[in-house]
Amino acid sequence: MSTKGYFRIRLSTIRPSEDIPFAIYIYIDGKMVEYVRLGDKLAAEKIASLHGRDTGESFFVEEINKPLYRDYVKDSMNSSKINNDQKATILRESSIAILEDLFEAPDVGQAIEETKPIVKDLLEFMENAPESVGGLISLSGHDFYTYNHSFDVSIYSLGLGSALGFDKKTMEELGLGSLFHDVGKRMVALDILCKRGPLDDSEWVQMKMHPQFGLKILNESPNITDGIKAACYEHHESWKGGGYPQDLSGQEIHPFARIVALTDTYDAMTTQRSYNVPMRPVEALNMMKEKLTHKFDPEMLKAMYSVLFKMDNAA
Ligand SMILES: [Fe+2]
Ligand SMILES: [Fe+2]
């Protein structure tokens, strides 16, 4: 698809009945068509009706206007007219749209670099509006790729990191590591990723390669920290052993990977992203504690209860 020179946005990040400081395009039949002219307005009803059809694929802004769009979103985040729950939605939708492009960028080093401001924004929001953090989590079930999943895993992981007392720099690294934990899935065939129903043996073999694929991709870029690599390479290891790809156990597993192992499983159990029926938060955590306890760092599992309790209270 030739969307070069443009990046995706979600219409839910556009403020109704206000001049829009950039043009918005739609992609039709292989062409970018100007849909909203610079300086035009969109009424709330129009945004709502269009957004209903907005799969995240369809609305674009010119790449050169990316700083302008970022400032526009920043203004929304600082506006006293927009409440914290709406801000959570705007932050989520603006981040995800940018991440969708970054996750497909061939240069992962640069993608991680460009993701840093997103993680900073998330941390700032979590600090300023802790009661609205639950609003950052996706409510929609569908996920044709891994964007929503990765984003949610990073929100839970940052919650857990903060409960474990990580400092700011560690939190920023954890944010990046958890966002990119499944980067290796870009080398797994799409029909396997999107398959409805259980995978057969050979499909599983390929799926289980994604931590190795991910490490390979990350190793191709300089300056990617060991923590980020570990979140990717070790997140399917198991606390008592028996995980993959290295069969590590306990403290041998990097703390970031132990966190992601937990938040990744939790997210998979509580959202309808593949063929499973989603579980309720407490149900999922109890099952993780009772049936899957060998997989997770017990201290972290304990801390996860308090993280979710806070988020649930918020939602
Ligand atoms: Fe994974
Ligand atoms: Fe994952």
Coordinates of C-alpha atoms and ligand atoms in Angstrom, one line a residue:
M1 CA 0.0 0.0 0.0
S2 CA 1.4 3.3 -1.0
T3 CA 0.8 5.6 2.0
K4 CA 4.4 6.8 2.0
G5 CA 4.7 10.4 3.1
Y6 CA 1.6 10.0 5.3
F7 CA 0.8 8.7 8.8
R8 CA -2.4 7.3 10.2
I9 CA -4.6 9.1 12.6
R10 CA -7.8 8.2 14.4
L11 CA -10.7 10.7 14.1
S12 CA -11.5 10.3 17.7
T13 CA -8.4 12.5 18.4
I14 CA -9.9 15.4 16.4
R15 CA -11.6 18.1 18.5
P16 CA -15.1 18.8 17.1
S17 CA -16.2 22.2 15.8
E18 CA -12.7 23.7 15.9
D19 CA -10.4 24.7 13.1
I20 CA -8.2 21.8 12.2
P21 CA -4.6 22.9 11.6
F22 CA -3.8 20.2 9.0
A23 CA -5.5 18.5 6.1
I24 CA -6.8 15.0 6.6
Y25 CA -6.8 12.5 3.8
I26 CA -8.4 9.2 3.1
Y27 CA -6.9 6.4 1.0
I28 CA -9.2 5.3 -1.8
D29 CA -8.3 3.0 -4.7
G30 CA -4.6 3.4 -4.2
K31 CA -4.7 7.2 -4.0
M32 CA -4.7 9.8 -1.2
V33 CA -7.7 12.0 -1.4
E34 CA -8.0 15.2 0.6
Y35 CA -11.0 14.8 2.9
V36 CA -10.8 17.7 5.3
R37 CA -9.0 20.8 4.2
L38 CA -6.6 22.7 6.3
G39 CA -8.6 25.1 8.6
D40 CA -11.9 23.2 8.1
K41 CA -14.0 22.0 11.0
L42 CA -15.7 18.7 11.7
A43 CA -18.9 18.5 13.7
A44 CA -19.1 16.0 16.6
E45 CA -21.8 14.0 14.8
K46 CA -19.7 13.7 11.7
I47 CA -16.7 12.6 13.7
A48 CA -18.8 10.0 15.5
S49 CA -20.4 8.6 12.3
L50 CA -17.1 8.5 10.5
H51 CA -15.2 7.1 13.4
G52 CA -17.7 4.2 13.5
R53 CA -16.3 3.2 10.1
D54 CA -12.7 4.1 11.0
T55 CA -10.8 0.9 11.2
G56 CA -7.6 2.8 11.9
E57 CA -6.6 2.3 8.3
S58 CA -8.4 5.0 6.6
F59 CA -7.5 8.5 7.8
F60 CA -4.1 10.1 7.2
V61 CA -2.1 13.2 7.7
E62 CA 1.0 14.3 5.8
E63 CA 4.2 13.1 7.3
I64 CA 5.6 16.7 7.4
N65 CA 2.7 17.6 9.6
K66 CA 3.6 15.1 12.3
P67 CA 5.0 17.7 14.7
L68 CA 1.9 19.8 14.2
Y69 CA -0.3 16.8 14.9
R70 CA 1.7 16.0 18.0
D71 CA 1.3 19.6 19.3
Y72 CA -2.4 19.4 18.5
V73 CA -2.7 16.3 20.6
K74 CA -0.6 17.9 23.3
D75 CA -3.0 20.8 23.4
S76 CA -5.9 18.4 23.9
M77 CA -4.0 16.8 26.7
N78 CA -3.5 20.1 28.4
S79 CA -7.0 21.4 27.8
S80 CA -9.2 22.0 30.8
K81 CA -12.3 21.5 28.6
I82 CA -11.5 17.8 28.1
N83 CA -11.9 15.5 31.0
N84 CA -9.3 12.8 32.0
D85 CA -11.3 9.9 30.6
Q86 CA -11.6 11.6 27.2
K87 CA -7.9 12.4 27.4
A88 CA -7.1 8.7 28.0
T89 CA -9.0 7.9 24.8
I90 CA -7.2 10.6 22.8
L91 CA -3.8 9.5 24.2
R92 CA -4.5 5.9 23.4
E93 CA -5.8 6.5 19.9
S94 CA -3.1 8.9 18.9
S95 CA -0.4 6.6 20.3
I96 CA -1.8 3.5 18.6
A97 CA -2.1 5.1 15.2
I98 CA 1.5 6.2 15.3
L99 CA 2.6 2.8 16.7
E100 CA 0.9 1.0 13.8
D101 CA 3.2 2.8 11.4
L102 CA 6.3 2.4 13.6
F103 CA 5.7 -1.3 14.1
E104 CA 5.9 -1.8 10.4
A105 CA 8.9 0.5 9.9
P106 CA 11.9 -1.4 8.5
D107 CA 14.3 0.4 10.8
V108 CA 13.5 -0.8 14.3
G109 CA 16.2 1.3 15.9
Q110 CA 14.6 4.4 14.6
A111 CA 11.1 3.1 15.4
I112 CA 12.1 2.7 19.1
E113 CA 13.7 6.1 19.0
E114 CA 10.4 7.6 17.7
T115 CA 8.4 5.6 20.3
K116 CA 10.2 7.3 23.2
P117 CA 8.0 10.4 23.3
I118 CA 4.9 8.1 23.4
V119 CA 6.2 6.3 26.4
K120 CA 7.0 9.7 28.1
D121 CA 3.5 10.8 27.4
L122 CA 2.1 7.6 28.9
L123 CA 4.2 7.9 32.0
E124 CA 3.2 11.6 32.4
F125 CA -0.5 10.7 32.1
M126 CA -0.2 7.8 34.6
E127 CA 1.3 10.2 37.0
N128 CA -1.2 13.1 36.5
A129 CA -4.4 11.1 36.1
P130 CA -3.9 7.8 37.9
E131 CA -7.7 7.4 38.3
S132 CA -8.1 7.4 34.5
V133 CA -5.4 4.9 33.6
G134 CA -8.0 2.2 33.0
G135 CA -9.3 4.3 30.1
L136 CA -6.0 3.6 28.3
I137 CA -6.9 -0.1 27.9
S138 CA -8.7 -1.1 24.8
L139 CA -12.3 -1.9 25.0
S140 CA -12.6 -3.2 21.4
G141 CA -11.9 -6.8 21.0
H142 CA -10.6 -6.9 17.5
D143 CA -6.9 -6.7 16.7
F144 CA -5.8 -7.6 13.2
Y145 CA -2.2 -7.4 14.2
T146 CA -0.6 -6.8 17.5
Y147 CA -0.9 -3.1 18.1
N148 CA -3.7 -3.0 20.6
H149 CA -2.2 -6.0 22.4
S150 CA 1.2 -4.5 22.6
F151 CA -0.2 -1.2 23.8
D152 CA -2.3 -2.8 26.5
V153 CA 0.7 -5.0 27.6
S154 CA 2.8 -1.9 28.0
I155 CA 0.1 -0.1 30.1
Y156 CA -0.2 -3.1 32.4
S157 CA 3.6 -3.5 32.5
L158 CA 4.2 0.1 33.4
G159 CA 1.6 -0.3 36.2
L160 CA 3.5 -3.3 37.5
G161 CA 6.8 -1.6 37.1
S162 CA 5.6 1.4 39.2
A163 CA 4.1 -1.0 41.8
L164 CA 7.6 -2.6 42.0
G165 CA 9.2 0.8 42.6
F166 CA 11.2 1.2 39.3
D167 CA 12.9 4.5 38.7
K168 CA 12.0 6.8 35.8
K169 CA 14.7 5.7 33.5
T170 CA 13.9 2.0 34.1
M171 CA 10.2 2.7 33.5
E172 CA 11.0 4.3 30.1
E173 CA 13.0 1.3 29.1
L174 CA 10.3 -1.1 30.3
G175 CA 7.7 0.9 28.3
L176 CA 9.7 0.4 25.1
G177 CA 10.5 -3.3 25.9
S178 CA 6.9 -4.1 26.5
L179 CA 5.7 -2.2 23.4
F180 CA 8.1 -4.1 21.2
H181 CA 7.9 -7.5 23.0
D182 CA 6.2 -9.1 20.0
V183 CA 8.2 -7.4 17.3
G184 CA 9.3 -10.8 16.0
K185 CA 5.7 -11.5 14.9
R186 CA 6.3 -9.4 11.9
M187 CA 8.3 -12.4 10.6
V188 CA 5.4 -14.9 11.3
A189 CA 3.1 -15.5 8.4
L190 CA -0.1 -13.3 8.6
D191 CA -2.5 -16.2 8.1
I192 CA -1.0 -17.8 11.2
L193 CA -1.2 -14.6 13.2
C194 CA -4.8 -14.0 12.2
K195 CA -6.0 -17.6 12.2
R196 CA -9.3 -18.1 14.0
G197 CA -9.1 -21.4 15.9
P198 CA -6.2 -23.4 17.3
L199 CA -2.9 -23.6 15.4
D200 CA -1.7 -26.9 14.2
D201 CA 1.7 -28.3 15.1
S202 CA 3.7 -26.7 12.3
E203 CA 2.0 -23.4 12.8
W204 CA 2.9 -23.5 16.4
V205 CA 6.5 -24.1 15.5
Q206 CA 6.5 -20.9 13.5
M207 CA 4.6 -18.9 16.1
K208 CA 7.0 -20.0 18.8
M209 CA 9.9 -18.6 16.8
H210 CA 8.8 -15.0 17.4
P211 CA 11.1 -14.3 20.4
Q212 CA 14.1 -15.4 18.3
F213 CA 12.8 -13.5 15.3
G214 CA 12.4 -10.5 17.5
L215 CA 15.9 -10.7 18.9
K216 CA 17.3 -11.0 15.4
I217 CA 15.4 -7.8 14.4
L218 CA 16.5 -5.9 17.5
N219 CA 20.2 -7.0 17.1
E220 CA 20.2 -5.4 13.7
S221 CA 20.0 -2.0 15.2
P222 CA 22.7 -0.5 17.4
N223 CA 21.8 1.2 20.8
I224 CA 19.0 -1.1 21.7
T225 CA 19.3 -1.9 25.4
D226 CA 19.6 -5.4 26.9
G227 CA 16.3 -4.8 28.8
I228 CA 14.4 -4.2 25.6
K229 CA 16.0 -7.2 24.0
A230 CA 15.2 -9.4 27.1
A231 CA 11.5 -8.3 27.2
C232 CA 11.3 -9.6 23.6
Y233 CA 13.5 -12.7 23.8
E234 CA 12.6 -14.0 27.2
H235 CA 8.9 -13.2 27.6
H236 CA 7.8 -16.8 27.0
E237 CA 10.1 -18.2 29.6
S238 CA 8.5 -19.7 32.7
W239 CA 9.4 -19.0 36.4
K240 CA 9.7 -22.7 37.2
G241 CA 11.3 -23.5 33.8
G242 CA 9.8 -25.2 30.8
G243 CA 9.3 -22.0 28.7
Y244 CA 10.9 -21.1 25.4
P245 CA 13.3 -20.5 23.7
Q246 CA 16.0 -20.9 26.3
D247 CA 14.2 -22.8 29.1
L248 CA 15.4 -20.3 31.7
S249 CA 14.0 -20.2 35.2
G250 CA 13.5 -17.8 38.2
Q251 CA 15.9 -14.9 38.5
E252 CA 17.7 -16.0 35.3
I253 CA 14.9 -14.4 33.5
H254 CA 15.2 -10.6 33.1
P255 CA 12.7 -8.7 35.3
F256 CA 11.2 -7.0 32.2
A257 CA 10.6 -10.4 30.7
R258 CA 9.0 -11.7 33.9
I259 CA 6.7 -8.7 33.9
V260 CA 5.8 -9.1 30.2
A261 CA 5.2 -12.8 30.7
L262 CA 2.6 -11.9 33.2
T263 CA 0.9 -9.0 31.6
D264 CA 1.0 -10.7 28.2
T265 CA -0.9 -13.7 29.5
Y266 CA -3.3 -11.5 31.4
D267 CA -4.1 -9.5 28.3
A268 CA -4.6 -12.7 26.2
M269 CA -7.0 -14.1 28.8
T270 CA -9.1 -11.0 29.2
T271 CA -9.5 -9.9 25.6
Q272 CA -11.2 -11.5 22.6
R273 CA -8.3 -11.3 20.2
S274 CA -8.2 -14.8 18.8
Y275 CA -10.5 -17.7 19.4
N276 CA -10.8 -17.6 23.1
V277 CA -13.7 -16.3 25.2
P278 CA -12.5 -13.4 27.3
M279 CA -12.4 -13.8 31.0
R280 CA -13.2 -11.2 33.7
P281 CA -10.1 -9.6 35.4
V282 CA -10.4 -11.4 38.7
E283 CA -11.2 -14.7 37.0
A284 CA -8.1 -14.4 34.9
L285 CA -5.8 -13.5 37.8
N286 CA -7.2 -16.3 39.9
M287 CA -6.6 -18.8 37.2
M288 CA -3.1 -17.5 36.7
K289 CA -2.5 -17.9 40.4
E290 CA -4.1 -21.4 40.7
K291 CA -3.4 -23.1 37.4
L292 CA -0.5 -21.2 35.9
T293 CA 1.4 -20.3 39.0
H294 CA 4.6 -22.1 37.9
K295 CA 4.9 -19.6 35.1
F296 CA 5.1 -16.4 37.0
D297 CA 7.3 -14.6 39.5
P298 CA 5.1 -15.0 42.7
E299 CA 6.0 -11.5 44.0
M300 CA 5.0 -9.9 40.7
L301 CA 1.8 -11.9 40.5
K302 CA 0.9 -10.6 43.9
A303 CA 1.7 -7.0 42.8
M304 CA -0.5 -7.4 39.7
Y305 CA -3.5 -7.7 41.9
S306 CA -3.0 -4.2 43.3
V307 CA -2.3 -2.8 39.9
L308 CA -5.5 -4.2 38.5
F309 CA -7.4 -3.2 41.6
K310 CA -6.4 0.4 41.0
M311 CA -7.2 0.3 37.3
D312 CA -10.5 -1.4 37.8
N313 CA -11.5 1.2 40.3
A314 CA -10.7 3.7 37.7
A315 CA -12.6 2.1 34.9
Ligands
FE1 FE 4.8 -13.2 22.5
FE2 FE 2.4 -10.7 23.4

